[in-house]
Each structure stands twice: as structure tokens, then as C-alpha cells.
CSV table of C-alpha atoms and ligand atoms in Angstrom, one decimal:
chain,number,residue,atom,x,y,z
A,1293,UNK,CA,66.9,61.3,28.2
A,1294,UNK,CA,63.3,60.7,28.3
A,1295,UNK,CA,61.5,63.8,28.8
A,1296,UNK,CA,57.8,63.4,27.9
A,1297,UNK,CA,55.9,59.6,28.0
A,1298,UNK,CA,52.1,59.7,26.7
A,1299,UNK,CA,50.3,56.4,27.5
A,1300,UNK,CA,47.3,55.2,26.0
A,1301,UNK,CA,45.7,59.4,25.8
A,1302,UNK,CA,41.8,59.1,25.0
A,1303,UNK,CA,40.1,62.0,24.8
A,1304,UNK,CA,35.9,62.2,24.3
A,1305,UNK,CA,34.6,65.2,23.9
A,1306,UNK,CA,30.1,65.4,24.6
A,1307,UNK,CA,28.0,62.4,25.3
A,1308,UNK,CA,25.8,60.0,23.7
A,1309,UNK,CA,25.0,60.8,20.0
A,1310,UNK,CA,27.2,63.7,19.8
A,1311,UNK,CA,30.0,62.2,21.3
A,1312,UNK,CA,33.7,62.9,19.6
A,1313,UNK,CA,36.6,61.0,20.0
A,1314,UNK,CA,39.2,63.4,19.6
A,1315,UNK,CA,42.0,61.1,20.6
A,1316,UNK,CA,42.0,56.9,20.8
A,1317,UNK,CA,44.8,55.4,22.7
A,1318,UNK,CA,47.4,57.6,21.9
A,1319,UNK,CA,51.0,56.5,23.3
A,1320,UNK,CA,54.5,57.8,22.3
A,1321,UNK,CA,57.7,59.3,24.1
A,1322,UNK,CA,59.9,62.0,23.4
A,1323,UNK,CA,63.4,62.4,24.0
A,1324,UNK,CA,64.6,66.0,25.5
A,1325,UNK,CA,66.0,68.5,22.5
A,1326,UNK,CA,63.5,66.3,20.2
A,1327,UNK,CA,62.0,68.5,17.3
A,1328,UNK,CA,58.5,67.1,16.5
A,1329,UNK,CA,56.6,67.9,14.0
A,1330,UNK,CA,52.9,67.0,14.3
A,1331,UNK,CA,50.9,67.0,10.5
A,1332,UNK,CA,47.2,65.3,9.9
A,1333,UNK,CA,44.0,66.8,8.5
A,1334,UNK,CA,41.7,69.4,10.1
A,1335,UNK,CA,39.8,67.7,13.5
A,1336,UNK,CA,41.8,64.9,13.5
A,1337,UNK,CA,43.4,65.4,17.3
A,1338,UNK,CA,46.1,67.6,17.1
A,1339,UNK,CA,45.3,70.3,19.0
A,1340,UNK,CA,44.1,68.2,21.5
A,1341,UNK,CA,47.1,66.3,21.9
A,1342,UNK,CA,48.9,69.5,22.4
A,1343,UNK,CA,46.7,70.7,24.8
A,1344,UNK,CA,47.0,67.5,26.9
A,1345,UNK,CA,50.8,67.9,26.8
A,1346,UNK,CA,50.1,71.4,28.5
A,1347,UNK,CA,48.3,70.4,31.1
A,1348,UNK,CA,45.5,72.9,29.7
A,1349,UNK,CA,42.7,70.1,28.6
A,1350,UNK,CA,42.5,67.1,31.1
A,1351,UNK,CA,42.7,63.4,29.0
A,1352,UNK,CA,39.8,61.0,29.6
A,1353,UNK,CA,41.6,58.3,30.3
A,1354,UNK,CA,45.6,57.5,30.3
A,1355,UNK,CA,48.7,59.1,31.8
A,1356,UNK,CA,50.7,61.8,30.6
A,1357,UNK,CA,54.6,61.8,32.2
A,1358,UNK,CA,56.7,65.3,32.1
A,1359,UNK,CA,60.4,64.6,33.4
A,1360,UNK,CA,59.1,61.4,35.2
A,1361,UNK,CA,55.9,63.0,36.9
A,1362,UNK,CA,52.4,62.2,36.1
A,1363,UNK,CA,51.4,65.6,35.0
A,1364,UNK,CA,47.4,64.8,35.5
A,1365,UNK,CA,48.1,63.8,39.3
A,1366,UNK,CA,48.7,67.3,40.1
A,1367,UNK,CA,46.2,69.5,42.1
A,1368,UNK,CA,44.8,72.4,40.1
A,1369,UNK,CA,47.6,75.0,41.7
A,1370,UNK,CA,50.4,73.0,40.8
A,1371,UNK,CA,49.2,72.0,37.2
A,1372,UNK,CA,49.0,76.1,36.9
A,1373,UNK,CA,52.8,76.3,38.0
A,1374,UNK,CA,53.6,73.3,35.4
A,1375,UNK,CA,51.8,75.4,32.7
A,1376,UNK,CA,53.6,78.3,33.8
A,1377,UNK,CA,56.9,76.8,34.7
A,1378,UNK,CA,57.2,73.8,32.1
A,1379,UNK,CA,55.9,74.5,28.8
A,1380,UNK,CA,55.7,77.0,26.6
A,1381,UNK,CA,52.6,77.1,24.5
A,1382,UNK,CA,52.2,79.3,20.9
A,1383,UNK,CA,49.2,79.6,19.0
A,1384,UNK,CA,48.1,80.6,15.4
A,1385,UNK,CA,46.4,83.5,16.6
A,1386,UNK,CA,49.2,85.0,19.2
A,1387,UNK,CA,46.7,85.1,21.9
A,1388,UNK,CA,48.2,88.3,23.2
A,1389,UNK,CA,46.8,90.4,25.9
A,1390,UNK,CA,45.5,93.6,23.8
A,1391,UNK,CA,45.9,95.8,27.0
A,1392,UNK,CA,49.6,95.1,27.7
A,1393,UNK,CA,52.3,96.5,25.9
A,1394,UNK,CA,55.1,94.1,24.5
A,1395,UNK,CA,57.4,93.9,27.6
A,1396,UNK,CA,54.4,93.1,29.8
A,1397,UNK,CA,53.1,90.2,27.3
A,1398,UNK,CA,56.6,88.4,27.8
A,1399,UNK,CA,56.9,88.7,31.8
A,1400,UNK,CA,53.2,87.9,32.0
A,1401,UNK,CA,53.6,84.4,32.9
A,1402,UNK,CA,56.6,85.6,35.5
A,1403,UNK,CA,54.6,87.7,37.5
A,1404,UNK,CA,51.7,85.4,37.6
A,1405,UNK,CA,53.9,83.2,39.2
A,1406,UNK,CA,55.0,85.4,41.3
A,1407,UNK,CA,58.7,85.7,40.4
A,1408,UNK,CA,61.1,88.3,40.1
A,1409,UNK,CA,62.0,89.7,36.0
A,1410,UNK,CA,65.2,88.4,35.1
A,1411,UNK,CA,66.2,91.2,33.3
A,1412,UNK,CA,69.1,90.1,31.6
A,1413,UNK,CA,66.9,87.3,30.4
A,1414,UNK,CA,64.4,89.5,29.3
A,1415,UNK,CA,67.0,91.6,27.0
A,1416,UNK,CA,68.5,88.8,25.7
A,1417,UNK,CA,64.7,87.5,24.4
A,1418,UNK,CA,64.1,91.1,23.0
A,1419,UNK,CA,67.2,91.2,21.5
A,1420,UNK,CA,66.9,87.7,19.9
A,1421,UNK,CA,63.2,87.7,18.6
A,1422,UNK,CA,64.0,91.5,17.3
A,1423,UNK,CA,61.7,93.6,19.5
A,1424,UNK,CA,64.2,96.0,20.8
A,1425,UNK,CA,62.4,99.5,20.8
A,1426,UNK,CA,59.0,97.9,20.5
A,1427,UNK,CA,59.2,97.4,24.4
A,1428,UNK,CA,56.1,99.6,24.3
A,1429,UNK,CA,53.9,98.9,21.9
A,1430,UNK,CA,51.0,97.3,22.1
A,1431,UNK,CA,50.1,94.4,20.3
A,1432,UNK,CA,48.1,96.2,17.8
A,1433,UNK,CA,51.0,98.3,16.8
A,1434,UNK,CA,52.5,95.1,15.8
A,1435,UNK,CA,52.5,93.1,12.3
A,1436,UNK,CA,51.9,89.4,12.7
A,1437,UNK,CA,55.3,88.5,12.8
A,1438,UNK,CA,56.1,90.9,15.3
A,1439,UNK,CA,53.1,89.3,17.3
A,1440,UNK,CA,54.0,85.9,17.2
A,1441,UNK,CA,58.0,87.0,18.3
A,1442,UNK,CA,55.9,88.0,21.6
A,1443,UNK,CA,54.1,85.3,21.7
A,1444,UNK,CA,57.5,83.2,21.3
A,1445,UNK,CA,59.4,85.7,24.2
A,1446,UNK,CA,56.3,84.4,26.8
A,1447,UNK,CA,56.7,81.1,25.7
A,1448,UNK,CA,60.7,81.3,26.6
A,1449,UNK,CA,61.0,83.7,29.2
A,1450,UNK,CA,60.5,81.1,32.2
A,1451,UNK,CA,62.9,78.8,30.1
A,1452,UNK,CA,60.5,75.5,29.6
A,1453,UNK,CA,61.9,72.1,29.1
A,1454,UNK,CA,59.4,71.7,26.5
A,1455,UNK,CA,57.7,74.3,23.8
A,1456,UNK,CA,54.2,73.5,22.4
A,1457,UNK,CA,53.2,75.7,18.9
A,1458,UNK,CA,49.6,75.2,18.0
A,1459,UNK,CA,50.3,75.9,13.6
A,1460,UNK,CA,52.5,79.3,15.0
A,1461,UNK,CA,52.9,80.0,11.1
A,1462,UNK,CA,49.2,79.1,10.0
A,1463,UNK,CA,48.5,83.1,10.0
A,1464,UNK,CA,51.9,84.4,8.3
A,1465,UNK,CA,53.6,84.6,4.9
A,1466,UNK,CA,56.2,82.1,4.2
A,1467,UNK,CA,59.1,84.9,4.9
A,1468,UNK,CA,58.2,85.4,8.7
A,1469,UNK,CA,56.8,81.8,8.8
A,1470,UNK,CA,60.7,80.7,8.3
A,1471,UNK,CA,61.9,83.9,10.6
A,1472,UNK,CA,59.5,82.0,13.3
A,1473,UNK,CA,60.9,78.5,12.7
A,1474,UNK,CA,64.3,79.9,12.5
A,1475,UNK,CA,63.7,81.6,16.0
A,1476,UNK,CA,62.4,78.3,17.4
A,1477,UNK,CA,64.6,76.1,16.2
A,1478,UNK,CA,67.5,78.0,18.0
A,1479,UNK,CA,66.4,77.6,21.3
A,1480,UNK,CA,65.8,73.8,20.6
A,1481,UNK,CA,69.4,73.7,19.3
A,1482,UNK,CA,71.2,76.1,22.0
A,1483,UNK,CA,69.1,74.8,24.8
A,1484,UNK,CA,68.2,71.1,23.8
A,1485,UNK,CA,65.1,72.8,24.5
A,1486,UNK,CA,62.2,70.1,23.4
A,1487,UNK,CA,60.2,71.7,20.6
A,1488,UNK,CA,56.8,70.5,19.0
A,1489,UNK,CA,54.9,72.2,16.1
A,1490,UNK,CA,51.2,71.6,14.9
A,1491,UNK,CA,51.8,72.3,11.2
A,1492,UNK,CA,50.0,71.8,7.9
A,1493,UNK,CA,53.2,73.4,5.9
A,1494,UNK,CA,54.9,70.1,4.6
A,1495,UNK,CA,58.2,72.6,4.5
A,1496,UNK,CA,58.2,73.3,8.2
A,1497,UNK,CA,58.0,69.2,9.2
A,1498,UNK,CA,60.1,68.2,6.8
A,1499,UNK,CA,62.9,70.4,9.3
A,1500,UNK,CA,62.0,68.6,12.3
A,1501,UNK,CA,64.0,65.6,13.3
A,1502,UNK,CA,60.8,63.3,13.7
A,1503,UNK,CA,57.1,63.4,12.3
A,1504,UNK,CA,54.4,62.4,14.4
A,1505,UNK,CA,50.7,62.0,11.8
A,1506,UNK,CA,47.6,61.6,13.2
A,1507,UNK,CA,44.1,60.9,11.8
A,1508,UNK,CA,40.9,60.1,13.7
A,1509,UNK,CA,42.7,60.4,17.0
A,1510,UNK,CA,45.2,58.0,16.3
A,1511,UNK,CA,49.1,57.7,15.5
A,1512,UNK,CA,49.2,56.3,12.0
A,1513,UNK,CA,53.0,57.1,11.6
A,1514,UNK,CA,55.9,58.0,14.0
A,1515,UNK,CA,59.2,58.4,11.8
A,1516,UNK,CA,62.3,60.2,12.8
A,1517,UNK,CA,63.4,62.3,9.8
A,1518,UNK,CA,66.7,63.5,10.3
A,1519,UNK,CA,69.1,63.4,13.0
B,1672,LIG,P1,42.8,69.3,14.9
B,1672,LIG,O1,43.7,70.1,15.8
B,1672,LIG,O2,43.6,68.2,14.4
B,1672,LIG,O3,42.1,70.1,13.9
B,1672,LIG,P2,41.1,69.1,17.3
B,1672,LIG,O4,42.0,68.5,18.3
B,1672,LIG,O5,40.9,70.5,17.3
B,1672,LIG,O6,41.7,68.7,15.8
B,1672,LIG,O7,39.7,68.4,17.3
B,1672,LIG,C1,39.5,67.0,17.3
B,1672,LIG,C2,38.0,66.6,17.3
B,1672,LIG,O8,37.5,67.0,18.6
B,1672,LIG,C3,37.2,67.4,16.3
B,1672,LIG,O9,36.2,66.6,15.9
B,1672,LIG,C4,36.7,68.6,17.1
B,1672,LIG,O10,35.5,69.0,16.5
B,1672,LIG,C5,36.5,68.0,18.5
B,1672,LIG,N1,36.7,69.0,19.5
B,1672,LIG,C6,37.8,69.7,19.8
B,1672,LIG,N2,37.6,70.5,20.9
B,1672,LIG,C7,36.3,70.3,21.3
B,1672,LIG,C8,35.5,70.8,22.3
B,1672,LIG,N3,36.0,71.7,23.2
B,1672,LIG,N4,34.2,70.4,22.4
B,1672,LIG,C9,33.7,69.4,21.6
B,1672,LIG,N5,34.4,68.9,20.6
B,1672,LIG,C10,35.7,69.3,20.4
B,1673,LIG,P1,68.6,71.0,33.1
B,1673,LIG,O1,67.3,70.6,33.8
B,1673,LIG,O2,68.9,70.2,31.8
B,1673,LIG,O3,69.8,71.2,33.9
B,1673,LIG,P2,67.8,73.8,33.1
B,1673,LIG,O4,67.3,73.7,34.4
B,1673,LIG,O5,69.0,74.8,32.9
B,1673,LIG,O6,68.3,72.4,32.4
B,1673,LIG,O7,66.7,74.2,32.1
B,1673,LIG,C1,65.6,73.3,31.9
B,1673,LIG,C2,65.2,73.4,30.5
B,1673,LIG,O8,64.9,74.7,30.1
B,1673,LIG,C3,66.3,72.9,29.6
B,1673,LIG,O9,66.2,71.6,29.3
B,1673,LIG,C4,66.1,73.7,28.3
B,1673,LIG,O10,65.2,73.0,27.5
B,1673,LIG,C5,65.4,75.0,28.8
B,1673,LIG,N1,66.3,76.1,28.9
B,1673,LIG,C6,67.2,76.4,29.8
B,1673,LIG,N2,67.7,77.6,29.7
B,1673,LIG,C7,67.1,78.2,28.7
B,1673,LIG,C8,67.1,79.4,28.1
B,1673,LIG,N3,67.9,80.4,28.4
B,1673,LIG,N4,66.2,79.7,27.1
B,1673,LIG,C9,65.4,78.7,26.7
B,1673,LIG,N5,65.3,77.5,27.2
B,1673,LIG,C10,66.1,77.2,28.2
């Protein structure tokens, strides 16, 4: 099953002489419980790709589908409820709120939405990503590792069809970097939960089931790996 359809993405950032082309007619489709890796140099479009497929940076021009829906026809409310509600985004940096402790980092995007905590949910992600008796600590009381587990438990807890990590190991050693994967890769596998990871580790994309590369905006090779 089709879950995500990109179609001809362009994305110019600034105007006349110092306008960038982060992304030149960029099309591809992903299948749901895909594992993507996504590899190219530094400022070549991948981030921005990513943040396309989040609905956090509107393309220029061209059509992104989630599930069948054009994600870009949306009004700005209900693109925040498909950020909230459809993807999970991770970044290198954890982009935690420093304020909140560990318990309120992972039910953040819950109560912004409004919901109630599933609280069987919520033990099961503490359990799983190791953070039982860290409930509350703050994210400064936290090694990196221990961040990014956080940052993974927000990403999960409103159980996304698709999870988006911007390099999620780009800041860690390669013990926790493989703890991160590992964590990752069991909700793809358990859920057929639709994974896709920014990485410049060669180790981490050669686990993924298909390898998107991109250079100067563009797709130069789209190769399922294993599977
Ligand atoms: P990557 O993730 O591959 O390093 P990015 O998507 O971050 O690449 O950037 C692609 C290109 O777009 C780069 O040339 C970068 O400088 C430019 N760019 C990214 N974000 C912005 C922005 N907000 N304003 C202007 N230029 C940007
Ligand atoms: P479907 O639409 O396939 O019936 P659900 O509505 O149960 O599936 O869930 C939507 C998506 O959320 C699933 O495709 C899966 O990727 C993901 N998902 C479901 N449950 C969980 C969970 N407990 N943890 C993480 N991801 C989940």
C-alpha cells in the first residue's frame, strides 16, 4: 500500500541573485512499513525534503500525497493536526523543551492536540525507549542518548503512520547511535510503521530496505537494498 506520493517537489529558497534551489522536481513514492534511508552531501536538499514530508516547510511548486490526501491543500489548522497526528519528526539536536520534564516532552504533542494521555501507551514508550524513573527529569539531566529516546517517545506517542529523523545519530557515539536505530527500527517492524532517516553514517543506510541519494536537489539514485 501506497502511503506517501511526492510529485515533481521544487523548492527555491530567496530571490534573484541569491536564489537556492534546494529541491528540482523531486518525485518518488513510498510504500507503508518502508525503511528509507536518505544519504547525499551537506546542502544538497535533504532536510528540506524531510521537512516537506512534514508539512513543516511549504514546496514551491508540486504535490505532496499522505495516505491519498494532498497534504499542501490543507488549511493552516489542519496541516497542524497532520504534523501532530501523522508524522513523527526527530532531529539531530533533540529539540526538547528545556522547561519540561521527560513525561511532559512525550505528551507534548497530545495535549496540544487536545487529547486525552493514553497512559498505557505512555508506559509502554517509557518502558521501551528506557526512561522508566527518568519521568522527571529534565532534559538537562539527560545524556544525549537519553535525549534523543525522548525525542523518539514524542515522535511515537500519537502513533504516526510515518516517522521523519533529520541525522537522529549525527550528535551520538556509535553505541547509542545503534541503541537509536535499534529503537526505531522496532516500531517500523512491529507497526509497519513507515520510517525515514537523513543520515551521513554509511552503517545506518546500509540497514534500511531502500536508499534514496540526493545531490543539488535532485534524486540521482533510488535503490531498494534489502527486503
Ligand atoms: P541538507 O539537509 O542536504 O544539508 P538543506 O535542505 O538543509 O540541505 O539545504 C539545501 C539548500 O537550501 C542549501 O543550499 C541551503 O543553504 C538552502 N537552505 C535551506 N534552508 C534555507 C532557508 N531557510 N533559507 C535559505 N536557504 C536555505
Ligand atoms: P491502520 O491505519 O493500518 O489500521 P492504525 O490506525 O492502527 O493502522 O495506525 C496507523 C499507523 O500508526 C500504523 O500504520 C502504524 O504505522 C502506526 N502505529 C499504530 N500503532 C502504533 C503504535 N502503538 N506505536 C507506533 N506506531 C503505531
Amino acid at each position: 500500500m501506497e502511503i506517501l506520493k511526492v510529485e515533481n517537489l521544487c523548492k527555491t529558497y530567496g530571490s534573484g541573485e541569491n536564489e537556492v534551489k534546494a529541491l528540482d522536481n523531486v518525485s518518488f513514492t513510498v510504500q507503508k512499513g518502508e525503511f528509507i534511508a536518505i544519504i547525499g552531501p551537506s546542502g544538497s536538499g535533504k532536510s528540506t525534503l524531510l521537512h516537506i514530508l512534514g508539512g513543516v516547510d511549504k514546496p514551491t511548486s508540486g504535490k505532496v500525497y499522505m495516505d491519498g490526501n494532498d497534504v499542501y491543500k490543507q488549511n493552516d489548522e489542519q496541516l497542524a493536526i497532520f504534523r501532530r497526528r501523522q508524522v513523527g519528526l526527530i532531529y539531530q539536536f533533540y529539540n526538547l523543551i528545556p522547561v519540561l520534564n521527560v513525561t511532559e516532552n512525550i505528551t507534548l504533542p497530545v495535549l496540544m492536540d487536545g487529547q486525552e494521555i493514553n497512559e498505557s501507551r505512555l508506559n509502554e514508550l517509557l518502558d521501551t525507549l528506557k526512561l522508566k524513573g527518568r519521568e522527571n527529569h529534565l532534559p538537562n539531566q539527560l545524556s544525549g542518548g537519553q535525549q534523543q529516546r525522548v525525542s523518539i517517545g514524542r515522535a511515537l506517542m500519537n502513533a504516526p503512520a510515518v516517522v521523519l529523523a533529520d541525522e537522529p545519530t549525527g550528535n551520538l557515539d556509535s553505541k547509542n547511535s545503534q541503541e537509536i536505530i535499534d529503537l526505531l527500527k522496532l516500531s517500523n517492524q512491529k507497526y509497519n510503521q513507515t520510517l525515514i532517516i537523513i543520515t551521513h553514517d554509511e552503517n545506518i543506510a546500509l540497514q534500511a530496505d531502500r536508499i534514496i541519494a540526493i545531490e543539488d536537489g535532485k534524486i540521482t539514485r533510488d535503490e531498494v537494498i534489502n527486503r
